[in-house]
Short mmCIF file of C-alpha atoms in Angstrom, two decimals:
data_model
loop_
_atom_site.label_atom_id
_atom_site.label_comp_id
_atom_site.label_asym_id
_atom_site.label_seq_id
_atom_site.Cartn_x
_atom_site.Cartn_y
_atom_site.Cartn_z
CA MET A 1 208.02 48.12 -34.24
CA VAL A 2 209.23 50.82 -31.89
CA PRO A 3 209.84 54.09 -33.79
CA ARG A 4 213.54 54.72 -34.27
CA THR A 5 213.16 58.17 -32.74
CA LEU A 6 212.57 56.44 -29.38
CA LEU A 7 215.63 54.19 -29.56
CA PRO A 8 218.83 55.18 -27.71
CA ALA A 9 221.84 56.63 -29.49
CA GLY A 10 223.80 53.51 -28.52
CA PHE A 11 221.76 51.47 -31.00
CA ILE A 12 223.43 53.27 -33.92
CA ASP A 13 226.12 51.17 -35.64
CA PHE A 14 225.17 48.33 -33.32
CA THR A 15 224.44 44.72 -34.23
CA PRO A 16 222.71 42.77 -31.43
CA SER A 17 224.12 39.33 -30.68
CA GLN A 18 222.19 38.31 -27.54
CA VAL A 19 218.76 39.31 -26.23
CA LEU A 20 218.15 38.21 -22.64
CA ALA A 21 215.95 38.88 -19.62
CA THR A 22 216.52 38.34 -15.92
CA GLU A 23 213.59 38.42 -13.49
CA HIS A 24 213.97 42.19 -13.31
CA GLU A 25 215.29 43.61 -16.58
CA PHE A 26 216.02 43.10 -20.25
CA VAL A 27 219.66 42.87 -21.32
CA VAL A 28 220.94 43.23 -24.89
CA ALA A 29 224.52 42.48 -25.89
CA GLY A 30 225.97 43.29 -29.28
CA VAL A 31 228.90 44.59 -31.28
CA SER A 32 229.55 48.05 -32.67
CA ASN A 33 230.96 48.64 -36.14
CA GLY A 34 234.36 49.09 -34.49
CA GLY A 35 234.20 45.62 -32.92
CA GLU A 36 233.43 46.87 -29.40
CA VAL A 37 231.07 44.69 -27.33
CA ARG A 38 228.29 46.76 -25.73
CA LEU A 39 225.58 45.87 -23.23
CA TYR A 40 222.33 47.74 -22.59
CA GLY A 41 219.71 47.19 -19.90
CA SER A 42 216.04 48.18 -19.67
CA LYS A 43 213.21 47.67 -17.20
CA ASP A 44 210.43 48.22 -19.76
CA GLY A 45 211.97 47.65 -23.18
CA VAL A 46 211.65 51.36 -24.07
CA SER A 47 214.18 53.26 -21.95
CA TRP A 48 217.71 51.82 -22.18
CA TYR A 49 220.94 52.45 -20.29
CA PRO A 50 224.56 51.27 -20.81
CA ALA A 51 225.05 48.09 -18.79
CA GLN A 52 228.62 46.94 -19.38
CA PRO A 53 231.27 47.02 -16.64
CA GLU A 54 233.50 50.08 -16.57
CA GLU A 55 236.60 47.92 -16.98
CA GLY A 56 237.30 44.70 -18.84
CA ILE A 57 236.23 43.40 -22.24
CA PRO A 58 232.90 41.52 -22.15
CA ALA A 59 232.24 38.79 -24.69
CA TYR A 60 229.10 36.70 -23.93
CA ALA A 61 226.30 36.86 -21.37
CA ALA A 62 223.88 34.39 -19.79
CA VAL A 63 220.96 34.73 -17.35
CA ARG A 64 219.40 32.51 -14.71
CA GLU A 65 216.42 33.82 -12.73
CA ASP A 66 217.61 37.11 -11.19
CA ARG A 67 221.30 36.79 -12.07
CA LEU A 68 223.31 37.99 -15.05
CA THR A 69 226.61 36.26 -15.81
CA LEU A 70 229.09 37.89 -18.15
CA ALA A 71 232.25 36.25 -19.48
CA GLY A 72 235.11 38.06 -21.14
CA GLY A 73 238.64 39.35 -20.68
CA TRP A 74 240.23 41.13 -17.72
CA SER A 75 243.69 42.66 -17.44
CA ASN A 76 245.79 40.79 -14.91
CA GLY A 77 249.41 41.85 -14.60
CA GLY A 78 249.29 43.40 -18.07
CA ASN A 79 247.85 40.27 -19.70
CA LEU A 80 244.25 39.86 -20.80
CA VAL A 81 242.93 36.65 -19.21
CA PRO A 82 239.44 35.06 -19.11
CA ALA A 83 237.17 36.25 -16.31
CA VAL A 84 233.52 36.19 -15.21
CA TRP A 85 231.30 38.90 -13.76
CA ARG A 86 228.11 37.98 -11.84
CA THR A 87 225.49 40.51 -10.79
CA LYS A 88 221.79 40.93 -10.00
CA ASP A 89 221.71 44.48 -11.36
CA ALA A 90 223.30 45.36 -14.69
CA ARG A 91 223.85 48.92 -13.48
CA HIS A 92 226.27 47.80 -10.79
CA TRP A 93 229.28 45.55 -11.34
CA LYS A 94 231.99 44.34 -8.98
CA ARG A 95 235.47 43.19 -9.93
CA PRO A 96 235.29 39.96 -11.94
CA GLU A 97 236.44 36.49 -10.97
CA ILE A 98 239.58 35.54 -12.90
CA LEU A 99 239.12 31.97 -14.17
CA PRO A 100 241.73 29.60 -12.68
CA GLY A 101 244.34 28.40 -15.13
CA GLY A 102 243.36 30.94 -17.76
CA VAL A 103 246.02 32.13 -20.20
CA PRO A 104 246.17 35.23 -22.44
CA SER A 105 245.35 33.24 -25.58
CA ASP A 106 242.05 31.95 -24.12
CA GLN A 107 239.22 33.47 -26.12
CA ILE A 108 235.73 33.20 -24.63
CA LEU A 109 233.25 31.59 -27.04
CA ALA A 110 230.17 30.78 -24.93
CA VAL A 111 228.65 30.94 -21.46
CA SER A 112 225.48 29.36 -20.06
CA ASP A 113 223.89 29.34 -16.60
CA GLY A 114 221.38 26.78 -15.32
CA PRO A 115 220.09 24.98 -12.22
CA GLU A 116 223.25 22.82 -11.99
CA GLY A 117 225.61 25.77 -12.33
CA THR A 118 227.52 27.79 -14.92
CA VAL A 119 229.72 26.70 -17.83
CA VAL A 120 232.18 28.95 -19.67
CA VAL A 121 233.77 27.77 -22.92
CA ALA A 122 236.95 29.20 -24.45
CA HIS A 123 239.65 28.13 -26.90
CA ASP A 124 243.33 28.59 -26.13
CA GLY A 125 244.17 29.34 -29.78
CA GLY A 126 242.90 32.93 -29.80
CA PRO A 127 242.68 35.66 -30.74
CA PHE A 128 241.00 34.66 -33.99
CA SER A 129 240.15 36.51 -37.22
CA LEU A 130 243.52 38.19 -37.43
CA SER A 131 244.74 39.66 -40.70
CA GLY A 132 246.54 37.24 -42.98
CA THR A 133 249.59 39.52 -42.95
CA ASN A 134 249.87 39.52 -39.15
CA THR A 135 253.00 37.72 -38.02
CA ASP A 136 251.14 36.42 -34.99
CA LEU A 137 249.47 33.91 -37.31
CA THR A 138 252.62 31.80 -37.15
CA ALA A 139 252.77 31.79 -33.35
CA TYR A 140 251.64 28.69 -31.49
CA ARG A 141 248.79 29.41 -29.08
CA GLY A 142 247.08 26.14 -28.37
CA GLU A 143 244.59 23.71 -29.87
CA SER A 144 242.10 22.93 -27.13
CA LEU A 145 238.65 23.91 -26.01
CA ARG A 146 238.67 24.85 -22.34
CA LEU A 147 235.58 24.29 -20.18
CA TRP A 148 235.19 25.97 -16.78
CA THR A 149 232.22 25.07 -14.58
CA ALA A 150 230.96 26.31 -11.22
CA PRO A 151 228.15 24.97 -9.02
CA PRO A 152 225.37 27.51 -8.31
CA ASP A 153 226.79 30.56 -6.49
CA ALA A 154 230.18 28.85 -6.07
CA ALA A 155 233.67 29.44 -7.45
CA PHE A 156 235.02 28.09 -10.73
CA GLY A 157 237.52 25.24 -10.74
CA GLN A 158 240.36 24.46 -13.11
CA PRO A 159 239.41 24.09 -16.79
CA TYR A 160 238.71 20.81 -18.55
CA ASP A 161 240.68 20.73 -21.83
CA ILE A 162 239.38 19.02 -24.97
CA PRO A 163 241.55 18.71 -28.11
CA CYS A 164 239.95 20.72 -30.90
CA PRO A 165 242.14 22.00 -33.76
CA ALA A 166 241.80 25.62 -34.82
CA TYR A 167 243.43 28.24 -36.99
CA MET A 168 243.73 31.96 -36.31
CA THR A 169 241.36 32.96 -39.08
CA HIS A 170 238.72 30.33 -38.21
CA GLU A 171 237.07 31.02 -34.88
CA PRO A 172 235.48 27.83 -33.50
CA GLN A 173 231.69 27.71 -33.50
CA VAL A 174 230.42 26.81 -30.04
CA SER A 175 227.06 26.40 -28.31
CA ALA A 176 226.69 25.70 -24.59
CA VAL A 177 223.63 24.54 -22.68
CA ALA A 178 223.30 24.52 -18.89
CA ASP A 179 219.97 23.07 -17.74
CA ALA A 180 218.41 20.71 -15.22
CA THR A 181 220.11 17.73 -16.90
CA GLY A 182 223.60 19.20 -16.65
CA PHE A 183 225.82 20.64 -19.36
CA THR A 184 226.11 20.16 -23.12
CA VAL A 185 228.84 21.78 -25.24
CA ALA A 186 228.82 21.44 -29.03
CA ALA A 187 231.70 22.76 -31.12
CA ALA A 188 233.11 22.85 -34.64
CA CYS A 189 236.82 23.63 -34.92
CA THR A 190 238.50 24.23 -38.29
CA ASP A 191 242.27 23.85 -38.76
CA ASP A 192 244.63 25.55 -41.21
CA SER A 193 243.86 22.97 -43.92
CA SER A 194 240.11 23.77 -43.67
CA HIS A 195 239.35 20.44 -42.01
CA THR A 196 236.50 20.77 -39.51
CA GLU A 197 236.38 18.68 -36.34
CA ARG A 198 232.95 18.46 -34.69
CA LEU A 199 232.40 17.27 -31.17
CA VAL A 200 229.73 17.19 -28.49
CA MET A 201 230.62 16.88 -24.80
CA THR A 202 228.20 16.33 -21.91
CA SER A 203 228.40 16.33 -18.13
CA HIS A 204 225.88 15.96 -15.32
CA ASP A 205 227.98 17.71 -12.67
CA GLY A 206 230.56 19.79 -14.57
CA THR A 207 233.50 17.67 -13.34
CA ARG A 208 233.24 14.46 -15.38
CA TRP A 209 232.86 15.02 -19.12
CA GLY A 210 232.15 12.50 -21.84
CA ALA A 211 231.43 12.45 -25.56
CA GLY A 212 227.89 11.74 -26.78
CA PRO A 213 226.30 9.71 -28.07
CA VAL A 214 224.42 12.74 -29.36
CA PRO A 215 222.53 12.63 -32.67
CA PHE A 216 223.69 16.05 -33.90
CA THR A 217 227.43 15.28 -33.63
CA ARG A 218 227.96 15.58 -37.40
CA GLN A 219 226.22 18.95 -37.69
CA THR A 220 227.41 22.45 -36.82
CA SER A 221 225.78 24.02 -33.79
CA VAL A 222 224.47 27.55 -34.24
CA THR A 223 222.84 28.63 -30.99
CA SER A 224 221.05 27.29 -27.91
CA ALA A 225 218.79 28.25 -25.01
CA SER A 226 217.29 26.65 -21.91
CA GLY A 227 214.30 27.58 -19.78
CA ALA A 228 211.43 26.29 -17.70
CA ARG A 229 210.12 24.14 -20.58
CA GLY A 230 213.41 22.50 -21.45
CA SER A 231 216.25 23.26 -23.83
CA VAL A 232 216.61 23.91 -27.56
CA LEU A 233 219.78 23.68 -29.64
CA VAL A 234 219.94 24.74 -33.29
CA THR A 235 222.19 22.91 -35.74
CA ARG A 236 222.59 22.97 -39.46
CA ALA A 237 224.03 20.62 -42.05
CA GLU A 238 226.71 21.97 -44.32
CA SER A 239 225.66 23.31 -47.70
CA SER A 240 226.49 21.31 -50.80
CA ASN A 241 228.56 22.36 -53.80
CA ALA A 242 225.37 22.51 -55.84
CA THR A 243 223.68 24.90 -53.39
CA PRO A 244 226.54 26.64 -51.52
CA ASP A 245 224.33 29.21 -49.79
CA GLU A 246 221.61 26.80 -48.65
CA TYR A 247 221.48 24.48 -45.65
CA ARG A 248 218.73 22.96 -43.56
CA SER A 249 218.47 23.84 -39.89
CA THR A 250 217.27 21.44 -37.20
CA LEU A 251 215.95 22.59 -33.83
CA TRP A 252 216.68 19.88 -31.26
CA ASN A 253 214.93 19.84 -27.90
CA ARG A 254 215.00 18.00 -24.62
CA ARG A 255 212.76 18.28 -21.59
CA ALA A 256 213.99 19.17 -18.14
CA GLY A 257 215.84 16.23 -16.56
CA ASP A 258 215.91 14.22 -19.81
CA ASP A 259 219.19 13.09 -21.40
CA THR A 260 217.73 12.61 -24.88
CA TRP A 261 217.82 15.29 -27.58
CA THR A 262 214.95 14.98 -30.07
CA PRO A 263 214.75 16.73 -33.44
CA GLY A 264 211.82 19.11 -33.68
CA ARG A 265 209.46 19.22 -36.58
CA PRO A 266 210.62 21.01 -39.74
CA LEU A 267 210.23 24.77 -39.51
CA ASP A 268 206.97 26.28 -40.68
CA VAL A 269 207.74 28.34 -43.82
CA GLY A 270 204.74 30.66 -43.58
CA ARG A 271 201.89 31.28 -45.98
CA ILE A 272 201.82 33.04 -49.34
CA PRO A 273 201.33 35.95 -50.02
CA ASP A 274 203.35 36.86 -46.91
CA SER A 275 206.96 37.96 -47.40
CA GLY A 276 209.82 35.52 -46.82
CA VAL A 277 207.92 32.33 -47.72
CA ALA A 278 210.61 30.04 -49.12
CA PRO A 279 211.85 26.42 -48.98
CA ARG A 280 213.15 25.25 -45.62
CA ASP A 281 216.71 25.32 -46.89
CA ALA A 282 216.33 29.11 -47.17
CA GLN A 283 215.05 29.52 -43.58
CA SER A 284 217.88 30.45 -41.22
CA PRO A 285 217.26 30.70 -37.46
CA THR A 286 220.41 32.10 -35.83
CA ALA A 287 219.16 32.80 -32.28
CA VAL A 288 216.83 30.92 -29.97
CA SER A 289 215.40 32.28 -26.72
CA ALA A 290 213.55 30.75 -23.80
CA VAL A 291 210.64 33.04 -22.89
CA PRO A 292 207.64 32.69 -20.56
CA GLY A 293 205.37 30.15 -22.22
CA GLY A 294 207.95 28.56 -24.54
CA PHE A 295 210.57 29.63 -27.06
CA PHE A 296 211.25 32.05 -29.89
CA ALA A 297 213.65 31.35 -32.78
CA ALA A 298 214.82 34.41 -34.70
CA GLY A 299 216.74 34.78 -37.93
CA SER A 300 216.07 35.38 -41.60
CA SER A 301 214.27 33.91 -44.57
CA ARG A 302 214.89 34.43 -48.25
CA ASP A 303 212.27 36.52 -50.00
CA MET A 304 212.13 35.65 -53.69
CA ARG A 305 212.02 39.32 -54.72
CA ARG A 306 213.95 41.17 -52.02
CA GLY A 307 216.56 38.79 -50.69
CA PRO A 308 216.84 38.01 -46.94
CA VAL A 309 214.24 39.44 -44.57
CA GLY A 310 213.71 38.98 -40.85
CA ALA A 311 211.87 35.86 -39.66
CA LEU A 312 210.50 34.74 -36.29
CA TRP A 313 209.14 31.38 -35.14
CA ALA A 314 207.33 30.58 -31.87
CA SER A 315 207.00 27.27 -30.02
CA SER A 316 205.39 26.24 -26.75
CA ASP A 317 207.35 22.99 -26.43
CA GLY A 318 210.52 23.38 -28.54
CA ARG A 319 209.21 20.82 -31.05
CA ARG A 320 206.56 22.51 -33.18
CA TRP A 321 207.55 25.88 -34.63
CA THR A 322 205.04 28.30 -36.12
CA LYS A 323 206.27 31.17 -38.25
CA GLN A 324 204.95 34.55 -37.22
CA PRO A 325 203.58 36.91 -39.90
CA THR A 326 206.46 38.76 -41.53
CA ARG A 327 204.94 41.66 -43.43
CA ARG A 328 202.27 42.46 -40.82
CA ASN A 329 204.95 42.70 -38.11
CA HIS A 330 207.33 44.67 -40.36
CA PHE A 331 210.01 42.00 -40.11
CA ASP A 332 210.57 42.51 -43.85
CA GLU A 333 212.05 45.94 -43.10
CA VAL A 334 215.26 44.31 -41.83
CA PHE A 335 217.45 41.58 -43.24
CA ASP A 336 217.87 39.66 -39.96
CA LEU A 337 216.45 39.24 -36.46
CA TYR A 338 218.84 38.53 -33.63
CA GLY A 339 216.85 37.40 -30.62
CA ALA A 340 213.89 37.87 -28.29
CA ALA A 341 213.21 37.96 -24.56
CA GLY A 342 210.19 38.13 -22.25
CA LEU A 343 209.63 39.90 -18.93
CA ASN A 344 206.41 40.49 -16.95
CA GLY A 345 204.19 39.71 -19.94
CA ARG A 346 206.15 41.99 -22.26
CA TYR A 347 208.35 40.75 -25.11
CA ILE A 348 211.16 42.43 -27.01
CA LEU A 349 212.69 41.45 -30.34
CA LEU A 350 215.76 43.00 -31.95
CA GLY A 351 216.91 43.12 -35.53
CA SER A 352 219.39 45.10 -37.57
CA GLY A 353 219.81 46.78 -40.92
CA GLU A 354 217.43 47.45 -43.76
CA ALA A 355 216.32 44.67 -46.09
CA LYS A 356 217.32 45.04 -49.72
CA GLN A 357 214.83 46.89 -51.83
CA ALA A 358 213.59 45.91 -55.28
CA ASP A 359 216.61 47.62 -56.89
CA ASN A 360 218.85 45.39 -54.74
CA GLN A 361 220.36 48.38 -52.96
CA ALA A 362 221.02 47.54 -49.31
CA GLY A 363 220.19 50.06 -46.61
CA ASP A 364 221.77 50.56 -43.19
CA GLN A 365 223.76 47.49 -42.26
CA ALA A 366 224.08 47.78 -38.49
CA ASP A 367 221.60 50.17 -36.84
CA ALA A 368 219.51 48.13 -34.39
CA ARG A 369 215.70 48.00 -34.56
CA LEU A 370 213.35 47.04 -31.74
CA TRP A 371 209.93 45.40 -31.56
CA LEU A 372 207.81 45.45 -28.41
CA GLY A 373 204.75 43.27 -27.77
CA ARG A 374 202.45 41.70 -25.21
CA ARG A 375 200.53 38.44 -25.15
CA SER A 376 197.11 40.06 -25.35
CA SER A 377 197.60 43.50 -26.90
CA PRO A 378 200.44 45.78 -28.00
CA PRO A 379 201.92 47.79 -25.11
CA ALA A 380 201.49 51.54 -25.02
CA LEU A 381 204.55 53.41 -26.26
CA PRO A 382 205.58 56.93 -25.24
CA ARG A 383 203.87 59.63 -27.27
CA THR A 384 205.62 60.59 -30.48
CA SER A 385 203.52 63.71 -31.13
CA GLY A 386 202.93 66.91 -29.20
CA LEU A 387 205.45 68.55 -26.90
CA ALA A 388 206.17 65.56 -24.63
CA PRO A 389 208.85 63.88 -26.81
CA PHE A 390 210.83 67.15 -26.99
CA ILE A 391 210.95 68.19 -23.33
CA GLY A 392 214.52 68.33 -22.03
CA THR A 393 217.93 69.48 -23.20
CA TRP A 394 219.44 68.50 -26.53
CA THR A 395 223.10 69.22 -27.23
CA TRP A 396 225.90 69.04 -29.72
CA GLY A 397 229.50 70.22 -29.58
CA SER A 398 228.67 73.87 -30.36
CA GLY A 399 225.11 74.34 -29.17
CA SER A 400 222.26 73.34 -26.87
CA LEU A 401 218.48 73.50 -27.08
CA SER A 402 216.32 73.31 -23.93
CA ILE A 403 212.54 72.94 -24.19
CA ASP A 404 210.13 73.04 -21.23
CA ARG A 405 206.60 71.66 -20.80
CA GLN A 406 205.00 74.80 -22.26
CA GLY A 407 207.16 74.69 -25.37
CA ARG A 408 209.36 77.59 -24.29
CA PHE A 409 212.88 77.12 -25.57
CA THR A 410 216.34 78.52 -24.97
CA TYR A 411 218.85 78.01 -27.75
CA ARG A 412 222.52 78.65 -26.98
CA TRP A 413 225.46 78.34 -29.32
CA ARG A 414 229.19 78.97 -29.40
CA LEU A 415 230.31 82.30 -30.83
CA PHE A 416 234.02 81.53 -30.79
CA ARG A 417 234.62 84.92 -29.14
CA VAL A 418 236.47 84.74 -25.82
CA CYS A 419 235.19 87.06 -23.09
CA GLY A 420 238.73 87.81 -21.90
CA THR A 421 239.54 89.60 -25.16
CA ASP A 422 236.22 90.27 -26.95
CA PRO A 423 233.14 92.31 -26.03
CA ALA A 424 229.84 90.70 -25.09
CA PRO A 425 228.17 88.58 -26.23
CA CYS A 426 231.07 86.15 -25.91
CA ASP A 427 231.90 82.65 -24.67
CA THR A 428 233.09 81.87 -21.17
CA SER A 429 234.44 78.56 -19.95
CA THR A 430 230.96 77.48 -18.83
CA VAL A 431 228.45 79.53 -20.90
CA TRP A 432 228.25 79.93 -24.66
CA GLY A 433 227.58 83.49 -25.72
CA GLY A 434 224.88 83.05 -28.37
CA LYS A 435 221.35 83.01 -26.95
CA ALA A 436 217.86 83.03 -28.45
CA THR A 437 214.48 82.28 -26.87
CA GLY A 438 210.93 81.73 -28.01
CA THR A 439 208.06 79.25 -27.96
CA LEU A 440 207.59 76.11 -30.04
CA HIS A 441 204.20 74.64 -30.97
CA PRO A 442 203.18 71.23 -32.35
CA THR A 443 202.26 71.14 -36.02
CA GLY A 444 199.93 68.84 -37.88
CA ARG A 445 202.87 66.51 -38.52
CA ALA A 446 203.88 64.06 -35.80
CA GLY A 447 207.30 64.70 -34.33
CA THR A 448 207.60 68.31 -35.55
CA LEU A 449 207.54 71.62 -33.66
CA ARG A 450 207.66 75.12 -35.14
CA GLY A 451 208.01 78.59 -33.72
CA ARG A 452 209.95 81.87 -33.97
CA LEU A 453 212.83 83.50 -32.18
CA ALA A 454 211.26 86.00 -29.79
CA THR A 455 214.60 87.31 -28.48
CA THR A 456 218.19 87.12 -29.67
CA ASP A 457 221.43 88.69 -28.45
CA ILE A 458 222.90 89.06 -31.96
CA PRO A 459 220.04 90.71 -33.91
CA LYS A 460 222.36 91.79 -36.73
CA ASP A 461 223.09 88.19 -37.67
CA ARG A 462 220.50 87.22 -40.28
CA SER A 463 220.61 83.60 -39.17
CA TYR A 464 219.43 84.54 -35.67
CA ARG A 465 217.35 87.68 -36.20
CA THR A 466 214.24 88.32 -34.12
CA GLY A 467 211.24 86.66 -35.73
CA ALA A 468 213.30 84.06 -37.59
CA SER A 469 211.50 80.74 -37.97
CA ILE A 470 212.68 77.67 -36.10
CA GLU A 471 211.69 74.06 -36.80
CA VAL A 472 212.58 71.12 -34.57
CA LYS A 473 212.02 67.50 -35.68
CA ARG A 474 212.55 64.23 -33.86
CA ALA A 475 215.33 62.24 -35.53
CA PRO A 476 216.19 58.51 -35.23
CA TYR A 477 217.98 57.24 -32.14
CA SER A 478 217.10 59.94 -29.61
CA ALA A 479 218.05 63.10 -31.48
CA VAL A 480 216.39 66.18 -32.98
CA SER A 481 217.21 68.12 -36.13
CA VAL A 482 217.03 71.92 -36.03
CA ARG A 483 216.41 74.44 -38.81
CA ILE A 484 216.52 78.20 -38.21
CA ASN A 485 215.50 80.70 -40.87
CA GLY A 486 215.40 77.83 -43.36
CA GLU A 487 218.99 76.72 -42.70
CA ASP A 488 220.03 73.39 -41.21
CA HIS A 489 221.74 73.60 -37.83
CA GLY A 490 222.40 69.87 -37.55
CA TYR A 491 221.56 67.18 -35.03
CA PHE A 492 221.14 67.74 -31.30
CA CYS A 493 221.41 64.59 -29.21
CA ALA A 494 219.93 63.42 -25.94
CA ALA A 495 223.22 61.71 -25.10
CA GLY A 496 225.26 64.86 -25.74
CA LEU A 497 228.89 64.31 -26.59
CA GLN A 498 228.51 60.53 -26.17
CA ASP A 499 226.72 60.51 -29.54
CA MET A 500 229.22 60.84 -32.38
CA ARG A 501 226.62 62.59 -34.53
CA CYS A 502 226.68 65.55 -32.15
CA ILE A 503 230.38 66.27 -31.79
CA ALA A 504 231.47 69.63 -33.21
CA PRO A 505 233.59 69.44 -36.40
CA ASP A 506 236.51 71.20 -34.69
CA GLU A 507 236.66 68.74 -31.79
#
C-alpha cells in the first residue's frame, strides 16, 4: 500500500469508480463527496495530476490502446446534452463531440471502446436520484435506453432507442462491452412500481441490434471489461427475502471473436486464517479490469468479525479466479476495492474508506487508498524519511513554509497589518510580513523534521521568538503539519489553496 502521505490532495473525499490505463498513463475516475466527477492521470502510479476537461461534466471513461474516451454532459445553447471527448493525452482536451439526437434528459450510464468502435449508453429519463419532494419527479422525460456507436476514429450516428422503463429515483444499471465480437449492452431498468425490466442487446457492427439469446438475461449486470484475452461481464442474482443482503455473483467470459458467453468457475473464497474468508454469497466483485496477462476483479468480502473488507481476485483467462491474500496485502484496511489497471509491468489498485474495527465504528468513508505492485517485485516508492519528502513550498491561506535540499527553511505568515498604515513588519499585496528562518534536521522518526528558529522579525512574540522549536511532520494526502514552540500551526499543503484543508478561516 502506498503511504497516504504520498497521495495527492485530490484523493481526499474521493471515491474511485473506474481505474484504467492507456498505453501511456493510468487514469482514475471517481466522485467527490459533493457529487463532482473527477479524473486523475499518472505516468508511474505515484505522481498524479488532474485530468478532467476544463469545461463540461464527465460521467464515464473508457480506454483502447493509446486513446481515452470520456462521455458526459456539455452545455449547448444553455442545455446540458450528451457529448464525448477523445484524446491521447489526459492533460490536453479539445472541445467534445455533441452526440447527434441527444436531449437534455439523456443521462450517460456507460461507455466502452473496442476494436469495432465505441458505444455510449444513456437513458432519456434522467436526471435520476432526485429528492422525493422535487416537483420534477412528475415531469415526463422518457423511458428508453439510447445507444450511440461510432466505428474506430469515426463520428457517432443517431442513437438506437430501446424501451426500458425507469423512475427518477431508480437509475438504470448498465454494463457495456465493446470487443472484437462487437457490442453487448446489459441493463436493468426499474419503474415507479419497483418492477425491474432486464434486457441484453447485442450488435456486430453497431447499426443492427438484437436481443440475446444471452444466458445472463435474468440477472443484473454489475460491471464489465474487455482486453487482449477476451471479455468479462459480472452479474448477480437478486437476494432473497430470507437473505436480503446476500447474492451470488457470476463472472461471465467470452474469447475474442466468440459470440458465446460462458460462466466462469465460482469465485475462490480464500483460505483461513486470512481475513474476509466467507461463503460465496458474501463475496462481492464490483469492478473488473483487463490488465496485461489477464484480468483483476475487485470488490469486498464479508469478514465474520469486522464486516466488509477489500477483496481482489486474479484470472489469466476470465474463467478461473484466485483470491489474492487479504491481510498480507492490507486489503482489510478498507471496506471496498474499486478497480485495478496495469501499465509497463506496473499495477495499481484503488480502494476507499477504512474497514470497520472490532467495536463496529467505521472510519473514513471516502478517502481513496492506493496499492502499487509489479509482477516480480514491489516497485520502489519515493523516500518517506530524510529531507527529500519535505523539499519544496507548502502553503495555507495565512502562511507558507519553504524547505531547500539542505533543510534550510523560510517560514512566512500573515500579520494582518497593512504596510500603507502600519509600521514594518507588515503585509503587502504580494509579501506577508511575518518571517522566520532556520534549519530543519531529520529525527529518528520517519516523516518528521525538527529544528529551531534562527532568525525572526517579531522577536517579542513568544510564539516566534529566536530559538523557538519547530517540528514539521508529513501528513496524509500531500500535506505537512507544523508545530512551533509546542503550538499547532495547522496543515500546509502541496496543492496550496486548491486543498480545502489549507484555506484560512477568514477566507
